[in-house]
XYZ file of C-alpha atoms in Angstrom:
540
model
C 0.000 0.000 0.000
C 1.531 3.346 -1.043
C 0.682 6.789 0.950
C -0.547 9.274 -1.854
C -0.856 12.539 0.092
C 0.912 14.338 -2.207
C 0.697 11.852 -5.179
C -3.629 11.918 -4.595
C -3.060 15.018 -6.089
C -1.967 13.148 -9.313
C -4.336 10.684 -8.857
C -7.453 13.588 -8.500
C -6.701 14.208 -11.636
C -6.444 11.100 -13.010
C -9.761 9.579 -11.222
C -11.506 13.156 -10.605
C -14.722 12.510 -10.634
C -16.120 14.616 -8.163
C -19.902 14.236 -9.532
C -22.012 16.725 -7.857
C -19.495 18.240 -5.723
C -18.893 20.857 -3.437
C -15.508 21.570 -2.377
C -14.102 24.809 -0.863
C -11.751 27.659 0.046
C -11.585 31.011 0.887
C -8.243 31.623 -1.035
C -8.103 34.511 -3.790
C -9.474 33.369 -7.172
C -11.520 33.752 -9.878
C -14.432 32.075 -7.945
C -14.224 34.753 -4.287
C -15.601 38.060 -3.219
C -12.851 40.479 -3.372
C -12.080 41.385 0.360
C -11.079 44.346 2.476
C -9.340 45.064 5.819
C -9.652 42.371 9.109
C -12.204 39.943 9.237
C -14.987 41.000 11.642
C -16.186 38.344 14.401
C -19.844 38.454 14.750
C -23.195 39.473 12.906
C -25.894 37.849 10.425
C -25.785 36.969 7.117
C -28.712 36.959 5.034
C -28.503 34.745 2.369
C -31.686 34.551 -0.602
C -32.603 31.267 -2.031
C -34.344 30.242 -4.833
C -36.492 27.548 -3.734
C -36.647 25.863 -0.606
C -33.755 23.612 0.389
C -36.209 20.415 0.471
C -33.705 18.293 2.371
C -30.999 18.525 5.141
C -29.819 15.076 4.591
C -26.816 15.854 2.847
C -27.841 12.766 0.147
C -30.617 13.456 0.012
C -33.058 14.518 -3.032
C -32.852 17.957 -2.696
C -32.687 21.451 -4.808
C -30.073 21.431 -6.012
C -27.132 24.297 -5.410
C -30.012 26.110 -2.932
C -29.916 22.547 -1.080
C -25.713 21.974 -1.495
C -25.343 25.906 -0.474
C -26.753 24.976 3.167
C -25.794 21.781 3.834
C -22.320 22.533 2.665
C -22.113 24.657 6.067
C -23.600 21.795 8.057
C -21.044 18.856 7.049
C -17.463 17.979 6.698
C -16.089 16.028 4.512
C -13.706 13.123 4.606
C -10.993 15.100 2.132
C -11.204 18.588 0.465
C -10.837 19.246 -3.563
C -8.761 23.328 -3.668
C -10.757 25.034 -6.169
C -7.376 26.663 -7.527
C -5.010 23.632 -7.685
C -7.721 21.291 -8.227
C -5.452 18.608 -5.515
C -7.130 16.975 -2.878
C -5.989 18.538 0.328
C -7.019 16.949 4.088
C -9.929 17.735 5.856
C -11.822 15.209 8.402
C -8.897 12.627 7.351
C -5.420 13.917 7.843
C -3.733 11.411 5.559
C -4.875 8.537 2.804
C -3.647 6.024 0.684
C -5.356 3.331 -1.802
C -3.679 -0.215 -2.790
C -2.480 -0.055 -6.762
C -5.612 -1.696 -8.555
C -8.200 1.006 -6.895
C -10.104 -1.430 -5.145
C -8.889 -0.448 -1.397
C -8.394 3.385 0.296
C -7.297 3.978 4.038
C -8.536 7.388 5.564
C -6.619 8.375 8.748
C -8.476 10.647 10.482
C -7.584 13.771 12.449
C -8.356 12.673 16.315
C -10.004 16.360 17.465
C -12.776 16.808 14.919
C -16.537 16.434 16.881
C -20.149 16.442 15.601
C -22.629 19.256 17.108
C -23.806 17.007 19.753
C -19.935 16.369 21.248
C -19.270 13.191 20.050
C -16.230 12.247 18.600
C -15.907 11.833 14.562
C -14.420 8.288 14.108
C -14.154 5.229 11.783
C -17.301 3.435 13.042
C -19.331 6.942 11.599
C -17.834 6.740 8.471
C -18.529 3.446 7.824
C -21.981 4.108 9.205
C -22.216 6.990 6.831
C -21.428 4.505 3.847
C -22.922 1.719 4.753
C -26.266 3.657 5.016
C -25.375 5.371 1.581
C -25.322 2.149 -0.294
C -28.577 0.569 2.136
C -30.600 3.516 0.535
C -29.143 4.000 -2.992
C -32.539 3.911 -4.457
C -33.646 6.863 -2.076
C -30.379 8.292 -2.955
C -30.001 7.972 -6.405
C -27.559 10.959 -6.980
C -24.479 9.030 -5.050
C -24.945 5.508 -6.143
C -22.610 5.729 -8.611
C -20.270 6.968 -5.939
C -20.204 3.621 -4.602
C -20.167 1.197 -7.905
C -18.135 -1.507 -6.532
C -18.994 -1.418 -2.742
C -18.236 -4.189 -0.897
C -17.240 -3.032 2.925
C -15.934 -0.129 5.402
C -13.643 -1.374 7.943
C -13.192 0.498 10.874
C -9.554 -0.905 11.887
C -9.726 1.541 15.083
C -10.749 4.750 16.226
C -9.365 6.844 13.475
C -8.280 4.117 10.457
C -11.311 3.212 8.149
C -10.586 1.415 5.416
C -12.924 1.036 2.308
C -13.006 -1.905 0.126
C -14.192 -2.316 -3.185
C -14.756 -5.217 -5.516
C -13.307 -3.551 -8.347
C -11.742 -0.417 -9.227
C -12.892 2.898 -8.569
C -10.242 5.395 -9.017
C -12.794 8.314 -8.850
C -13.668 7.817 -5.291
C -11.426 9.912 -3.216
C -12.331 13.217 -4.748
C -16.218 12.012 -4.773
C -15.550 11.649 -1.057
C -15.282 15.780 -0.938
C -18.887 15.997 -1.861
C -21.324 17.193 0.655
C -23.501 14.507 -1.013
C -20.396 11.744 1.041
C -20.536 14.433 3.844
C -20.026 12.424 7.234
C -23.089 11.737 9.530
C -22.839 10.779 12.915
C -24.054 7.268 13.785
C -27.138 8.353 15.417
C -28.143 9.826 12.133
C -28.255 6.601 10.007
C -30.807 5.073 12.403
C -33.068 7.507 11.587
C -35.338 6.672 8.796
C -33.828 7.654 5.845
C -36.913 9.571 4.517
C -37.366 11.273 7.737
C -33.914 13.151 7.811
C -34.818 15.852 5.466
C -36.147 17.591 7.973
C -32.998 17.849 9.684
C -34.347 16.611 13.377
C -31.946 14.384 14.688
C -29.218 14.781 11.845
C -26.114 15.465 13.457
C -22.559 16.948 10.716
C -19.377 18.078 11.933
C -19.914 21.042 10.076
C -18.734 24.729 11.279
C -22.705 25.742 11.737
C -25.805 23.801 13.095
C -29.284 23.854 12.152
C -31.390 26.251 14.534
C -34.521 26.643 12.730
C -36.357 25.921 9.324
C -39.587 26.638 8.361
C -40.641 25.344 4.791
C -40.678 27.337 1.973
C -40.275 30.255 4.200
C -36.495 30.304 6.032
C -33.431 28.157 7.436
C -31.221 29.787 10.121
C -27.790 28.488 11.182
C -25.808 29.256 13.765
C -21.740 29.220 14.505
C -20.270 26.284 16.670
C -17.554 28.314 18.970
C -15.943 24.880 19.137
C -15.273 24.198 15.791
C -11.590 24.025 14.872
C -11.574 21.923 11.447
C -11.268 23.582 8.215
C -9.088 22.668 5.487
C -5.810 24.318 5.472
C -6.386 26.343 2.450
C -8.969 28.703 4.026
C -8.084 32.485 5.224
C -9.840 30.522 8.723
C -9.580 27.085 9.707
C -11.112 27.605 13.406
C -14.448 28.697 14.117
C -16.780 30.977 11.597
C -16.626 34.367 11.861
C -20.426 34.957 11.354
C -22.708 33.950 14.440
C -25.356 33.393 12.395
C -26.750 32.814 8.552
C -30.284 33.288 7.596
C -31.625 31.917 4.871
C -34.796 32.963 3.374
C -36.399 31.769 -0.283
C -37.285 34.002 -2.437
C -38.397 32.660 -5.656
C -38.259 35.805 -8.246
C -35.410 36.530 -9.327
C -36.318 40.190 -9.895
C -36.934 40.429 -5.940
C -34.084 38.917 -4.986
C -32.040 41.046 -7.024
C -34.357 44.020 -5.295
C -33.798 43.011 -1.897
C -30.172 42.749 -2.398
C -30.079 46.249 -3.984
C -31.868 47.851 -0.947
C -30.068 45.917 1.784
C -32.605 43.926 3.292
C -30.730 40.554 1.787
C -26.382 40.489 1.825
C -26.271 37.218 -0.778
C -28.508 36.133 -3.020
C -28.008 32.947 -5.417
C -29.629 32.579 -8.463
C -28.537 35.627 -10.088
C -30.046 36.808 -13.224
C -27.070 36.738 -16.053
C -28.569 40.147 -17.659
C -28.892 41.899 -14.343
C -24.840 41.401 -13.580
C -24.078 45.052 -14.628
C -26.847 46.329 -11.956
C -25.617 43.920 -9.843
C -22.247 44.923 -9.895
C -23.348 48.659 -9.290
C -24.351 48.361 -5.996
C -22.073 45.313 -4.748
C -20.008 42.581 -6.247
C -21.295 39.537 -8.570
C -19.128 36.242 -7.548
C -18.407 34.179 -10.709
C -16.663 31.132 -11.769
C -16.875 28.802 -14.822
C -18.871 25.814 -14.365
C -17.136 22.363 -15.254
C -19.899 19.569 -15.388
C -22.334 18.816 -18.211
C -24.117 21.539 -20.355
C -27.864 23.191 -20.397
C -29.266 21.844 -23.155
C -31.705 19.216 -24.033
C -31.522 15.317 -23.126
C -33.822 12.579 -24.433
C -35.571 9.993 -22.566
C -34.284 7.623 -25.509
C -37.349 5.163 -23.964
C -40.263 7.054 -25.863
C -41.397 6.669 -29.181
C -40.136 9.121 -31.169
C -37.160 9.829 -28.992
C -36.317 6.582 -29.816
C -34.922 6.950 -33.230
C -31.389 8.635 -33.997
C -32.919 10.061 -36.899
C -35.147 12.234 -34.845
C -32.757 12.791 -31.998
C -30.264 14.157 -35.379
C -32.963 15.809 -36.785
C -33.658 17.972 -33.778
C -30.570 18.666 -32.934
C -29.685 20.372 -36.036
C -32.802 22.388 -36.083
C -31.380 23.880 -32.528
C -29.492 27.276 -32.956
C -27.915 27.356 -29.711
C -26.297 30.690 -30.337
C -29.549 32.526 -30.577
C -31.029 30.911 -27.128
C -27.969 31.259 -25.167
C -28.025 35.197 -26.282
C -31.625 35.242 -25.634
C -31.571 33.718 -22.034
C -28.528 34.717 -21.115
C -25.238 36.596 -22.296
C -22.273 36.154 -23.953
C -20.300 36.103 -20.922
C -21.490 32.205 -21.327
C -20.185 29.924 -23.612
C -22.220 28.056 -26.313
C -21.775 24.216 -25.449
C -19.347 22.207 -27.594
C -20.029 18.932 -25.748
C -21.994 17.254 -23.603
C -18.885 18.072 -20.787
C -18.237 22.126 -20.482
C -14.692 23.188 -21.453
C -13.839 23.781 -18.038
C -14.218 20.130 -16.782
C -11.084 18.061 -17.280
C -11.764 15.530 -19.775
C -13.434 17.292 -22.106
C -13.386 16.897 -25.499
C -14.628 19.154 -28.314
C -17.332 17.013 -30.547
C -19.359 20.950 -31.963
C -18.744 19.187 -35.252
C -21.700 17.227 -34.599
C -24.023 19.940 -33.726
C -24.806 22.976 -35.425
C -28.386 24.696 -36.927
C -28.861 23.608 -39.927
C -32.269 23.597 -40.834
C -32.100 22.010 -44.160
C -30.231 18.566 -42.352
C -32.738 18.782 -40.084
C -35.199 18.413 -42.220
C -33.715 15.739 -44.066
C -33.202 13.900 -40.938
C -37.138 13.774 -40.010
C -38.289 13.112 -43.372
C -36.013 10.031 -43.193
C -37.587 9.357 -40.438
C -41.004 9.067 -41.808
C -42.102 12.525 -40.256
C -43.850 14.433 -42.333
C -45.499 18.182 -42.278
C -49.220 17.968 -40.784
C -51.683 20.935 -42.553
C -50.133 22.776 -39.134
C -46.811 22.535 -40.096
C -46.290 20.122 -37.222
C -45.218 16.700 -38.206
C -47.398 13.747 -38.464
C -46.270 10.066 -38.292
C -49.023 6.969 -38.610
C -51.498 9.450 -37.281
C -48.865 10.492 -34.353
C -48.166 14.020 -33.641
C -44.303 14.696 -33.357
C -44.713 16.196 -29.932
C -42.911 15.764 -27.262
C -42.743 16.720 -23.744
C -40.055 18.560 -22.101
C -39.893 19.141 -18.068
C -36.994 21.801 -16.745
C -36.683 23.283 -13.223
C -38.565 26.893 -13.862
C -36.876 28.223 -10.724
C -34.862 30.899 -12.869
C -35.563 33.277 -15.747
C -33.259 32.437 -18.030
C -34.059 28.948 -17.820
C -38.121 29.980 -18.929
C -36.685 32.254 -21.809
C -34.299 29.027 -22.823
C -37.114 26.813 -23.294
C -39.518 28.953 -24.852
C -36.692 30.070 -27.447
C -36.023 26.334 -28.069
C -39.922 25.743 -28.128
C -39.995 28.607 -31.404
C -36.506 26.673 -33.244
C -38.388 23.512 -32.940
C -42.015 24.747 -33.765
C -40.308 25.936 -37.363
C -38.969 22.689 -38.205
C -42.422 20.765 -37.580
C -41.347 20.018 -33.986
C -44.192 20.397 -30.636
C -42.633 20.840 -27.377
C -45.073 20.377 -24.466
C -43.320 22.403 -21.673
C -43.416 21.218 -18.071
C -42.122 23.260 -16.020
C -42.463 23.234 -12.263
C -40.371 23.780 -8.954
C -37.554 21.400 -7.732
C -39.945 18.682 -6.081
C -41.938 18.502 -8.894
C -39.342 18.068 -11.497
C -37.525 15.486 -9.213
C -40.788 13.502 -9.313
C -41.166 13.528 -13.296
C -37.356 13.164 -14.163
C -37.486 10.412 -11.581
C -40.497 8.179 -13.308
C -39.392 8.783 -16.692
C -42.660 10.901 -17.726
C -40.643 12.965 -20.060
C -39.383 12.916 -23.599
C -36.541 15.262 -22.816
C -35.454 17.201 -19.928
C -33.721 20.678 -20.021
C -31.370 20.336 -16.955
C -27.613 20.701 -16.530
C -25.415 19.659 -14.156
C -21.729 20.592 -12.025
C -18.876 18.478 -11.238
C -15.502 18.437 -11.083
C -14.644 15.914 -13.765
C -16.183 13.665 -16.663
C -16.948 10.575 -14.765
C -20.187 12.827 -14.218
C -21.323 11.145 -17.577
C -21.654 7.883 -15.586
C -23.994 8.729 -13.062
C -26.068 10.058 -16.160
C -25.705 7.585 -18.386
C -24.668 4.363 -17.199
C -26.260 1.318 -15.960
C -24.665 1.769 -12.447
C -25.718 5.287 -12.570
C -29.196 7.746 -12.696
C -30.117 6.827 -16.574
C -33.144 8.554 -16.444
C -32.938 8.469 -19.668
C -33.325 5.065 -20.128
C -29.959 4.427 -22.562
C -28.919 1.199 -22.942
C -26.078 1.127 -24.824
C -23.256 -1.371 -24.141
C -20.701 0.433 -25.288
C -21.148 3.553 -23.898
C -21.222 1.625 -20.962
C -18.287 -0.588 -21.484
C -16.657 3.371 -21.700
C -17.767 4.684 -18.648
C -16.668 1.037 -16.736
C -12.978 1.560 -18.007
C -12.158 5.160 -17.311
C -13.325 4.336 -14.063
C -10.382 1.957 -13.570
C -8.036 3.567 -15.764
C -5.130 5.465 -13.600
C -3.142 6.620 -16.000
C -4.025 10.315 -17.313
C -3.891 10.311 -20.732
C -5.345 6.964 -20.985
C -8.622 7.860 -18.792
C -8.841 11.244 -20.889
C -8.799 9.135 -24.101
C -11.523 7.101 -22.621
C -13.481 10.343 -21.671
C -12.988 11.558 -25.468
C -14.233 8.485 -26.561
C -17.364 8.467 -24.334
C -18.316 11.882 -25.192
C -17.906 11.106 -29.180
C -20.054 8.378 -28.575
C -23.002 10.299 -27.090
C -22.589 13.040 -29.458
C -22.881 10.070 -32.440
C -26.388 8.789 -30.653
C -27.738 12.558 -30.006
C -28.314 11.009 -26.521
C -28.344 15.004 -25.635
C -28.103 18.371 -27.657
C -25.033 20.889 -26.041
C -26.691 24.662 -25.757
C -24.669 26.657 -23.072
C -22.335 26.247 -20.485
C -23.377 27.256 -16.748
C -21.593 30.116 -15.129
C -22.011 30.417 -11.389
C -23.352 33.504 -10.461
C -23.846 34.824 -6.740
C -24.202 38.353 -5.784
C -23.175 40.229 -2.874
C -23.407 43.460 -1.006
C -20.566 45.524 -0.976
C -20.074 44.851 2.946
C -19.932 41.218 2.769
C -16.657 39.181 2.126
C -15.721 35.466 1.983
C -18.263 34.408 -0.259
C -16.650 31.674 -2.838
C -17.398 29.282 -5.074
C -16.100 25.428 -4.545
C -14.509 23.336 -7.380
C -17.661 22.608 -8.923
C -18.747 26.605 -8.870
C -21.704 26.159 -6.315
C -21.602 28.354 -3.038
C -19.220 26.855 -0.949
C -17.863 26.820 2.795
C -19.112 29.924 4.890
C -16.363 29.816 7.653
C -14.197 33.003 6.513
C -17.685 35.027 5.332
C -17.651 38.342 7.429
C -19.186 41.833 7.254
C -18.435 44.962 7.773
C -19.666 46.616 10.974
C -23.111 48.339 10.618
């Protein structure tokens, strides 16, 4: 067995596939709130939402980067992924090493790290935590991939757990920075799993701890003086400076942005991509590249029409993603040239395959035995060509998106059925496969993303079954070597762009906006709102 504290680093890049992530630090960079003078100890911070955070189990099924932006505060990892130098630096465990095949990791854990209630964090929780991951995978859906492979967590002694796989997983140290791997106290898991996402009884190691929460209304948080834990790559690794954070949803984006204008909010997520320049006139807009997969459209390849690559082809073609991604947003985001954004390592460039071109895209559905109705919509063996298509309407740009992409398709005999609806309600279709696309996207840190999307271990959602795809996504997973795995990662992504499994639009951009007299506020290494502990403000 060889120590890899430095050489993880290597390895991060090799496996990284931090699917869903959300690492942290509070170090300068492209992703933090410039800052100003000596942190102050003390005060509120209130933070706006979009939606409500629908769970406080950190695996949960949740909202989303609303969800990840609170729970992120409430519970410590196992390791931490530096936004900057993208190595995996310690956090609960102070050292780690895996055996040479991938199928083994040892996590030494720092011996003064406690939970809120005052219990110790040691081996026997983190095998509890994963244990209990992989006994509700179905109820968890988002981190059994995470786990492909499982077969044990040993907890050699108080601070040595050992995790054991069947076969290789090379991504699984940086997965196990998520807050979706964040470690639960053992009390926790015997609480139904169900039950926990109302955060009575669930018990992190987190700098804050869950005060209050009223649905749909607020969430407060408050500091734990004790706390003593952050990674080393934080302006402060001891206790938060804020004593408290309040957050409170607030669904339109236009009040949000209003709130935060006149002071009554200091952060608000969900910005509004054409309201950065007022934004930026009466405080400062955080942003950061998003690596992960791309807005655009994915087919449930189980329907009937979605069903044929001819139709998947033919639509995509008949997509002009320039014009929606100037329409919903700005061109301070980048039209998608993959499945995988530009910024996630891995990536490989397959815009050759997409494109608007309205006269292949009309090709492509004729061959498909679509024809023009006396609407203009096409007509197959008496079958409208329409098709459903369910997003998260929680922003504005993501309503302008789909209506845009409802008008491209209209013109080339195409009916989109919008569904749009909050995060619960979109969970619950994406989930049963009542869709014939989904507009969604997605951050993480690396490609392996693709395989809790497409693969058989993974989500699928969208019902592909296609062998070698998944033969792909099996081998990068055990592939160490860099070049190899990013050859593998090419290969995956040509072979999704080949299907049409999904048509690239634009990449995400995080966005989060603060008041001029509010500092610390960064993005992780996926670009979601990260790690709170350095977040201060300037004396009233």
């Amino acid at each position: 067995m060889s120590i890899r504290r430095a050489a993880f680093g290597t390895a991060a890049a090799l496996a990284a596939a931090a699917v869903l992530l959300s690492a942290c630090s509070s170090r300068p960079s492209d992703g933090a709130a410039p800052s100003s003078g000596e942190p102050v100890t003390g005060g509120r911070l209130t933070y706006a939402l979009t939606t409500d955070p629908l769970s406080f189990n950190p695996s949960g099924n949740n909202a989303g980067n609303d969800s990840w932006t609170v729970t992120r505060q409430l519970f410590d990892s196992l390791l931490y992924l530096d936004p900057n130098s993208k190595q995996l630096e310690p956090w609960l465990a102070k050292s780690w090493s895996s055996n040479a095949d991938a199928t083994e990791f040892t996590f030494e854990l720092r011996d003064d790290a406690t939970f809120s209630d005052g219990s110790k964090v040691t081996a026997d929780d983190v095998k509890a935590t994963f244990d209990d991951l992989v006994a509700n995978k179905a109820k968890s859906p988002g981190t059994a991939s995470f786990f492909t492979g499982y077969a044990s967590t040993e907890a050699v002694d108080a601070d040595t757990a050992v995790v054991h796989f069947s076969t290789p997983n090379a991504a699984f140290p940086v997965n196990t920075a998520g807050v979706m791997l964040g470690i639960v106290s053992r009390s926790t898991t015997t609480i139904p799993y169900d039950e926990r996402a109302t955060g009575k009884g669930v018990v992190g190691s987190g700098p804050f701890v869950l005060q209050q929460y009223t649905k749909d209304v607020s969430t407060t948080l408050v500091r734990r003086p004790e706390y003593a834990w952050a990674p080393a790559g934080f302006a402060t690794t001891g206790a938060a400076h804020l004593d408290a954070i309040d957050f409170t949803v607030v669904p339109e984006s236009t009040v949000r942005s209003g709130s935060l204008a006149s002071g009554s909010v200091d952060v608000i997520n969900g910005v509004d991509p054409t309201a950065v320049g007022e934004l930026e006139g009466s405080g400062e807009v955080v942003t950061r590249s998003t690596p992960g997969y791309v807005n655009g459209l994915y087919f449930n390849v189980s329907r009937p029409a979605t069903s044929d690559l001819a139709v998947r082809r033919g639509i995509a073609h008949a997509v002009d993603a320039t014009q929606i991604r100037d329409t919903a947003v700005t061109d301070k985001f980048t039209v998608g040239t993959s499945i995988l954004s530009a910024a996630t390592p891995g990536w490989a460039d397959e815009s050759s395959s997409f494109g608007f071109d309205a006269a292949a895209a009309g090709r492509d559905l004729d061959a498909a035995g679509w024809v023009a109705g006396p609407d203009g919509i096409r007509v197959k063996d008496g079958n409208r060509l329409s098709l459903k298509v369910i997003y998260m309407n929680t922003s504005g740009q993501t309503q302008s998106a789909v209506e845009v992409l409802q008008q491209q398709l209209r013109t080339a005999g195409v009916e989109l059925t919008l569904s749009g609806g909050a995060a619960p309600d979109f969970l619950a279709k994406w989930q049963s496969g009542d869709f014939d696309a989904a507009w969604i996207a997605g951050g993480a840190s690396d490609a392996d993303i693709l395989r809790t999307v497409y693969a058989k271990s993974g989500t699928n959602f969208y019902k592909v079954d296609d062998p070698q795809l998944d033969e792909l996504l099996t081998r990068q997973l055990g592939t160490s070597d860099q070049a190899a795995r990013f050859g593998l990662l090419a290969d995956v992504q040509k072979r999704i762009a080949e299907q049409y499994y999904q048509v690239p639009v634009y990449e995400n951009t995080g966005l989060v906006a603060t008041t001029k007299g509010v500092h610390g506020v960064v993005f992780g290494a996926d670009s979601r709102p990260d790690l709170l502990v350095g977040a201060w403000k300037d004396p009233a």
